[in-house]
Coordinates of C-alpha atoms in Angstrom, one line a residue:
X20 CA 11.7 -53.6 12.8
X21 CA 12.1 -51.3 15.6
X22 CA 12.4 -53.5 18.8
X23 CA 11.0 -50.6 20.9
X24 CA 8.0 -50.0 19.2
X25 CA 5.5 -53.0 19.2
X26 CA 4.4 -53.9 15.7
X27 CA 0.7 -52.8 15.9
X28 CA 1.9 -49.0 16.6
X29 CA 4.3 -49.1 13.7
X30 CA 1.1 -48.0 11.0
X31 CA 0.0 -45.5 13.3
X32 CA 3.8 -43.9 13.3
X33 CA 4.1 -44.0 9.8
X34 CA 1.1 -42.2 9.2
X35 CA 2.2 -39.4 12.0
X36 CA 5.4 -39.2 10.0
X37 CA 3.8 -39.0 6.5
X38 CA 1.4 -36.3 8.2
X39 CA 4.4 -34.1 9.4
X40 CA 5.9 -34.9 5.9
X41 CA 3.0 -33.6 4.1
X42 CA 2.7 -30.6 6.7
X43 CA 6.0 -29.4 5.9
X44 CA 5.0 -29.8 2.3
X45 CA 2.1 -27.6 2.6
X46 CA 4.3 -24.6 4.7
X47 CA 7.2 -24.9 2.0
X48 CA 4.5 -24.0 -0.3
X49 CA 2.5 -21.7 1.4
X50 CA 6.1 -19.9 1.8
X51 CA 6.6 -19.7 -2.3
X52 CA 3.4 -17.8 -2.6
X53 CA 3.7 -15.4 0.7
X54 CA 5.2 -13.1 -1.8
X55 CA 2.9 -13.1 -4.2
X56 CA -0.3 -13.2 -1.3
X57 CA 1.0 -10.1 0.1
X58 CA 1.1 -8.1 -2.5
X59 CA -2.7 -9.2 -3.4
X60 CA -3.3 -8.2 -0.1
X61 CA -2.0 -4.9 0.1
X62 CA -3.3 -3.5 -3.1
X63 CA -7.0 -4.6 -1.6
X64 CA -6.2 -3.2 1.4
X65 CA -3.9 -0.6 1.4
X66 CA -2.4 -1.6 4.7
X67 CA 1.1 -2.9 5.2
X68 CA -0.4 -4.6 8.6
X69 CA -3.6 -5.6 7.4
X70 CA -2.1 -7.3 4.5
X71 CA 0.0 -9.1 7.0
X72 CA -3.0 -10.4 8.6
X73 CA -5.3 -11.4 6.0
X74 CA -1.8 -13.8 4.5
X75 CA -2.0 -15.3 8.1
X76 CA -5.6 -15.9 7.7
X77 CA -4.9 -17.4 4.2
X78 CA -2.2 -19.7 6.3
X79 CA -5.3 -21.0 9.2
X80 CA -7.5 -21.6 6.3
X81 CA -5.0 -23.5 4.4
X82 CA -4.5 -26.2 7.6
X83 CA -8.4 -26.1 8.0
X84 CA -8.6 -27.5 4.6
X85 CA -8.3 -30.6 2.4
X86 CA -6.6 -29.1 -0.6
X87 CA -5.6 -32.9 -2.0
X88 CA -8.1 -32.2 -4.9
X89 CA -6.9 -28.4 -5.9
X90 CA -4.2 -28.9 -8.3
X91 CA -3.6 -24.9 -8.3
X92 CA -2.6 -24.3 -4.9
X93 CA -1.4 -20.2 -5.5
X94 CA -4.4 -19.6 -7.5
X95 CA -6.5 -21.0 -4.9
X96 CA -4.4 -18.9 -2.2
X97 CA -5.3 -16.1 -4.0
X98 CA -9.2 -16.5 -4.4
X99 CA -8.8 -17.1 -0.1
X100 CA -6.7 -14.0 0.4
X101 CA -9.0 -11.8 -1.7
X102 CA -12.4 -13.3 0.1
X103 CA -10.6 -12.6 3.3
X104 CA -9.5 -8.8 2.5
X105 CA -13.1 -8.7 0.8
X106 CA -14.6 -9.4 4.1
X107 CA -11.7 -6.9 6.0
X108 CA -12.9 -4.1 3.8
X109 CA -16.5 -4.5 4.2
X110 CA -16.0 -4.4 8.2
X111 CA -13.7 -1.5 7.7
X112 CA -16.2 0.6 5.4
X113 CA -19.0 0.3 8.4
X114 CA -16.9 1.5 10.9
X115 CA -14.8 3.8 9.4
X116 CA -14.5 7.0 11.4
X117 CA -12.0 9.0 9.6
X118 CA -12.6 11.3 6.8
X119 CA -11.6 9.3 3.1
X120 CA -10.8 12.4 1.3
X121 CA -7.4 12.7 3.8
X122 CA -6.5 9.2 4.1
X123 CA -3.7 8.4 2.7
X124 CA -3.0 4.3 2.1
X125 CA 0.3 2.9 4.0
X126 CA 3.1 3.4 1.9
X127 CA 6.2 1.1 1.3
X128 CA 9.6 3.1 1.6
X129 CA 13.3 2.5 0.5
X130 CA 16.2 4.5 1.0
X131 CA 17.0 6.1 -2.5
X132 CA 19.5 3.6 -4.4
X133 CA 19.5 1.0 -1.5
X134 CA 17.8 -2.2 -3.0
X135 CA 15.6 -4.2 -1.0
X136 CA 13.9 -7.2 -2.4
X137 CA 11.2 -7.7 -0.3
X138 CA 9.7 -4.1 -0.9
X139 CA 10.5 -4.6 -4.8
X140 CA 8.2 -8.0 -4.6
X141 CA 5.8 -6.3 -2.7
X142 CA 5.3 -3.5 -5.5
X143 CA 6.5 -5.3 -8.6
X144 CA 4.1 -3.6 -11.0
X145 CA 4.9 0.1 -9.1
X146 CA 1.6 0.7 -7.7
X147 CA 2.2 4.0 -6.5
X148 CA 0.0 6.5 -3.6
X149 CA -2.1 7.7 -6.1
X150 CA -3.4 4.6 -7.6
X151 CA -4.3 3.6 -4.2
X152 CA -6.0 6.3 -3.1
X153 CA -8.3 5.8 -5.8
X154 CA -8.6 2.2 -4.8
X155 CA -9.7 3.6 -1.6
X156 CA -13.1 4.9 -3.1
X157 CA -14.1 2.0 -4.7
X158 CA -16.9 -0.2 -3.1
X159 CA -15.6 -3.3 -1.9
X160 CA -16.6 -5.5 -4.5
X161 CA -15.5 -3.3 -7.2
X162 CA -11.6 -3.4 -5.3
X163 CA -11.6 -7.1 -4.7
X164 CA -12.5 -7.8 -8.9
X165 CA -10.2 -4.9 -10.3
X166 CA -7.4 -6.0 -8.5
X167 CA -7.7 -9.4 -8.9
X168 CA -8.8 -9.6 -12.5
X169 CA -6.6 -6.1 -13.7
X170 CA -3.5 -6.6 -11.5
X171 CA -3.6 -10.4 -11.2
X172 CA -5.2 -11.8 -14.0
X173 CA -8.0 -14.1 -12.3
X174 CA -10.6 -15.2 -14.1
X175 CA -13.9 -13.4 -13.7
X176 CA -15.3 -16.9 -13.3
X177 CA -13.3 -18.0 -10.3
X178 CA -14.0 -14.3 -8.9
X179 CA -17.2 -14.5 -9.2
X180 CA -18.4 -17.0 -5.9
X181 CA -15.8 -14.6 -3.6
X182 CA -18.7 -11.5 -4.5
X183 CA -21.6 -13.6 -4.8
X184 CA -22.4 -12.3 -8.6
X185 CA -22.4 -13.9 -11.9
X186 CA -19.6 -14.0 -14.2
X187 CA -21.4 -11.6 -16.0
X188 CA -22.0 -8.9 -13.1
X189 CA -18.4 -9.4 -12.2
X190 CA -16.7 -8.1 -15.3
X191 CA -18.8 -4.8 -14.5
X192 CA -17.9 -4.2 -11.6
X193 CA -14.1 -4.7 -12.7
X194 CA -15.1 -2.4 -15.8
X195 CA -17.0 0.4 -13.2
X196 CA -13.3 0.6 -11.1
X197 CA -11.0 0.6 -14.2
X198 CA -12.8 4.0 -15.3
X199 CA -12.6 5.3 -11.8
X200 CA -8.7 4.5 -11.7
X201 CA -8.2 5.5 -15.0
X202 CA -9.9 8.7 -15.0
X203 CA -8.6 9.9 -11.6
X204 CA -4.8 7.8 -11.1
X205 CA -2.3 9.5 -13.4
X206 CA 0.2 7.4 -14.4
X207 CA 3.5 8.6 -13.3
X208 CA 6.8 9.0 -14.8
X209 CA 8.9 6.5 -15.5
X210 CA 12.4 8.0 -15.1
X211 CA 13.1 8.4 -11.3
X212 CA 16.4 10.7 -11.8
X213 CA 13.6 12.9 -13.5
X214 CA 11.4 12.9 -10.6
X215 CA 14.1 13.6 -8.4
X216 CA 15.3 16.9 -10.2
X217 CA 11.5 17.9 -10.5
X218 CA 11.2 17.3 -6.5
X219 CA 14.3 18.9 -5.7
X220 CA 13.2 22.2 -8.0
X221 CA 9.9 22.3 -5.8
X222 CA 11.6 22.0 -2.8
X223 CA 14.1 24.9 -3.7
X224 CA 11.7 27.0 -4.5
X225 CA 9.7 26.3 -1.8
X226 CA 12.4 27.4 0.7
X227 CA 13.1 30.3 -1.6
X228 CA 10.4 31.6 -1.5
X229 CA 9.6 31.2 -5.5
X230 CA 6.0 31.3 -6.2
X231 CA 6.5 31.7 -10.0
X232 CA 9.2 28.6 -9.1
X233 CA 6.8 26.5 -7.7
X234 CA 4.2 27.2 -10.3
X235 CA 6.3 26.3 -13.1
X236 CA 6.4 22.3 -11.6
X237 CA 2.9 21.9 -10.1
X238 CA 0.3 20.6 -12.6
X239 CA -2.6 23.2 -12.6
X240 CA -4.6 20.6 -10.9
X241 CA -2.6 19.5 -9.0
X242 CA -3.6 17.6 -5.5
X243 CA -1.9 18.0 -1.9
X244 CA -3.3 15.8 0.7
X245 CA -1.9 15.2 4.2
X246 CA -2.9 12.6 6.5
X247 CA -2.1 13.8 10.2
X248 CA -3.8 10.9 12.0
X249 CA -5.5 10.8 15.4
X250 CA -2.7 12.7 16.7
X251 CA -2.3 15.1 14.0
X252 CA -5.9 16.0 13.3
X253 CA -5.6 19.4 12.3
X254 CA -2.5 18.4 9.9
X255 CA -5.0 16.6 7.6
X256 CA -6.6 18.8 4.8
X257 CA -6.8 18.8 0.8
X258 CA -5.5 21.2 -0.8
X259 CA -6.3 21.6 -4.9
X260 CA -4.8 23.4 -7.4
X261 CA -1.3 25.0 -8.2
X262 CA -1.9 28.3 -7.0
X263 CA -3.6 26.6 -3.4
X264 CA -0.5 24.5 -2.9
X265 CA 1.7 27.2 -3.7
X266 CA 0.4 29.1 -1.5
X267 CA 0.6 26.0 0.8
X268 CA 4.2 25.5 0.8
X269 CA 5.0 29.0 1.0
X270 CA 3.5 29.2 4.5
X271 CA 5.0 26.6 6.0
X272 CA 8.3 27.2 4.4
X273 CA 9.2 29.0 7.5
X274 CA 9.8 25.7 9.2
X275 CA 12.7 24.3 7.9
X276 CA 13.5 20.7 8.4
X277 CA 16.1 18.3 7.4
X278 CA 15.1 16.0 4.6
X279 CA 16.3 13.1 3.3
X280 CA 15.5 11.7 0.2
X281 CA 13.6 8.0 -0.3
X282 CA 11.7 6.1 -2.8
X283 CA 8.0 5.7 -2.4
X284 CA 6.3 3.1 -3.7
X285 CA 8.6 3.0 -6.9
X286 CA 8.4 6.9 -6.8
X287 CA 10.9 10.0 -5.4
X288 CA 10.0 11.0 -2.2
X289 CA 11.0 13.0 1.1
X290 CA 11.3 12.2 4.8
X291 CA 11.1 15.7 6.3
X292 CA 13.2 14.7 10.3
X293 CA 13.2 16.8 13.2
X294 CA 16.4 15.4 15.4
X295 CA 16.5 12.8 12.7
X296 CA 13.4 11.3 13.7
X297 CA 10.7 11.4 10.9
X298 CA 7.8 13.8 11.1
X299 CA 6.4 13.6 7.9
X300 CA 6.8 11.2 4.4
X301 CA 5.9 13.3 1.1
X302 CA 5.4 11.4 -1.9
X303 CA 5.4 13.1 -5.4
X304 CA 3.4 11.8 -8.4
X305 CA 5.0 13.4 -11.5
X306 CA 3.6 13.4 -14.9
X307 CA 5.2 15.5 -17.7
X308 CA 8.2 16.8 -15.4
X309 CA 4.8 18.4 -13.1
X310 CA 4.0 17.2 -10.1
X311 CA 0.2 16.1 -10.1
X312 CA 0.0 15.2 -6.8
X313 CA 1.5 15.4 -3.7
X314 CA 0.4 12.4 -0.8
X315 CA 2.1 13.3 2.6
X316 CA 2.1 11.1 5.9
X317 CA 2.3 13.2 9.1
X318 CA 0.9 10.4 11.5
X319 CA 3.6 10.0 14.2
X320 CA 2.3 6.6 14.7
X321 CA 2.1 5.1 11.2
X322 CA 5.4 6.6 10.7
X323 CA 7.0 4.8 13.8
X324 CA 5.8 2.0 12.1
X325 CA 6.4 1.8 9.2
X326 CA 9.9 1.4 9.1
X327 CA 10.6 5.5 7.4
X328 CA 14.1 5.7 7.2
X329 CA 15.8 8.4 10.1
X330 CA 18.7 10.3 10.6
X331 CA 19.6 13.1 8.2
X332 CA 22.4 10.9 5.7
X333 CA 22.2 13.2 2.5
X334 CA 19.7 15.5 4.1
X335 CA 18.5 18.8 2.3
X336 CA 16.8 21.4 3.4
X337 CA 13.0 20.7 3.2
X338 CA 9.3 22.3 4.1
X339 CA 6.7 20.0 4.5
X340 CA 3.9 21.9 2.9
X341 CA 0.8 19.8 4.7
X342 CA 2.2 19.6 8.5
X343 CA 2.6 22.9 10.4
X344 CA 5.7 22.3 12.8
X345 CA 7.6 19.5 14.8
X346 CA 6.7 20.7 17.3
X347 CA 3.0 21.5 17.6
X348 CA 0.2 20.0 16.0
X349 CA -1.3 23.1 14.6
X350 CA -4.1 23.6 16.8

């Protein structure tokens, strides 16, 4: 017995200690699943920071609640994460300000043949740009049961209660976003040494000056869009078709850049650097050795944070057909 502790405290200790005990318990696992949670939360969301903050919601709920009774802690960690970027996206949708058709999602960059495990976890099926730009369109609902039932394999049953629909209902809105995805996210190619020599023929000819060049590795329908940001307004458009973004890259080929080469959510991409500082992130989406779409970041400010690799180690010459100089912001 502890002689400084009098013997009526010592049940009171015990059950601090086996409080802190079972605490620690619940962080260890919450920990094992943070993985997994984030990557729920940025395919809802799109948003490396957002994500962030709807896992640290997941984390207040957890010590809110008496979990003793749920004997699948990650998939109930999962159902709170998706009610929580369920109820992110609705608030976003009413106040969004910015136009959708040149938003283009945060994306999650490595330096080409530098591993990173985090970033790997985070996009361990290689959901690329594309796929969540389409994401982007869908209603809220629609987002929260494609990507939990598609990408996750939750039940429609359990997704049900987070929409406030019947099993039923559920399924069809998961069955209304797979067409959307599937009829408007290609899937890209596999082979990222291909993608790379496909990219490094469009930037060639882009600085050459090849129009026929730059033809014969753009997809007829192919899709430029550039998100410039608050800062960048005028840098955002949409450009469609070969011969548009042709025409695109060819005006702006004029100012040259160093470039260094990255990987883009599982794809080959390009930091275009201006005194090795990044002002623009191009990522490619290649299907059939053609480039079907082109997603470029010129937002100073999501590129500051983002972590986009600087400097110009194994730079190329590169244009950055969607932004119109370093220096100015087009206007």
């Amino acid at each position: 017995m502890d002689k400084d502790l009098p013997a009526q405290d010592l049940p009171a200790q015990a059950l601090r200690t086996q409080d802190l005990l079972a605490q620690d318990l619940l962080a260890a696992r919450f920990e094992a699943d943070r993985g997994h949670l984030r990557a729920v939360a940025y395919r809802m969301l799109g948003s490396l920071s957002e994500a962030e903050d709807a896992v640290q919601e997941a984390w207040f709920k957890l010590n809110r609640s008496d979990v003793s009774g749920v004997q699948n802690l990650g998939g109930w960690l999962t159902t709170v994460v998706g009610r929580v970027c369920l109820d992110m996206l609705r608030s976003r949708t009413a106040r969004r300000e910015d136009p959708l058709e040149y938003y283009v999602p945060d994306p999650v960059v490595r330096d080409e043949g530098v591993a990173d495990p985090e970033k790997e976890a985070l996009l361990a099926d290689s959901v690329g740009l594309a796929l969540l730009v389409v994401l982007e369109t869908l209603a809220p609902a629609e987002r929260l049961a494609f990507v939990l039932h598609d990408m996750f394999a939750v039940s429609f049953d359990e997704i049900a209660p987070i929409v406030d629909r019947s099993p039923a209902a559920t399924r069809q809105l998961a069955s209304r976003a797979r067409r959307r995805v599937q009829g408007a996210a290609p899937a890209p190619a596999p082979d990222l040494a291909r993608q790379r020599e496909v990219v490094e023929a469009f930037l060639a000819a882009s600085q050459g000056g090849d129009f026929e060049g730059l033809l014969a590795v753009l997809d007829p329908d192919v899709v430029l869009r550039a998100d410039g940001g608050a800062l960048r307004a005028a840098a955002s458009k949409l450009v469609r078709g070969a011969r548009a973004v042709t025409a695109q890259a060819l005006t702006f080929a004029r100012f040259r850049h160093d470039a260094r080469p990255v990987v883009v959510n599982g794809a080959a991409g390009v930091v275009s650097l201006a005194d090795g500082v990044p002002v623009g992130l191009m990522s490619f989406t290649i299907v059939d050795a053609r480039i079907v779409e082109i997603d470029i970041v010129a937002d100073p400010e999501r590129l500051a944070t983002l972590g986009v690799p600087g400097s110009v180690r194994g730079a190329v010459a590169d244009s950055d057909p969607g932004s119109d100089s370093p220096e100015t912001d087009g206007s």
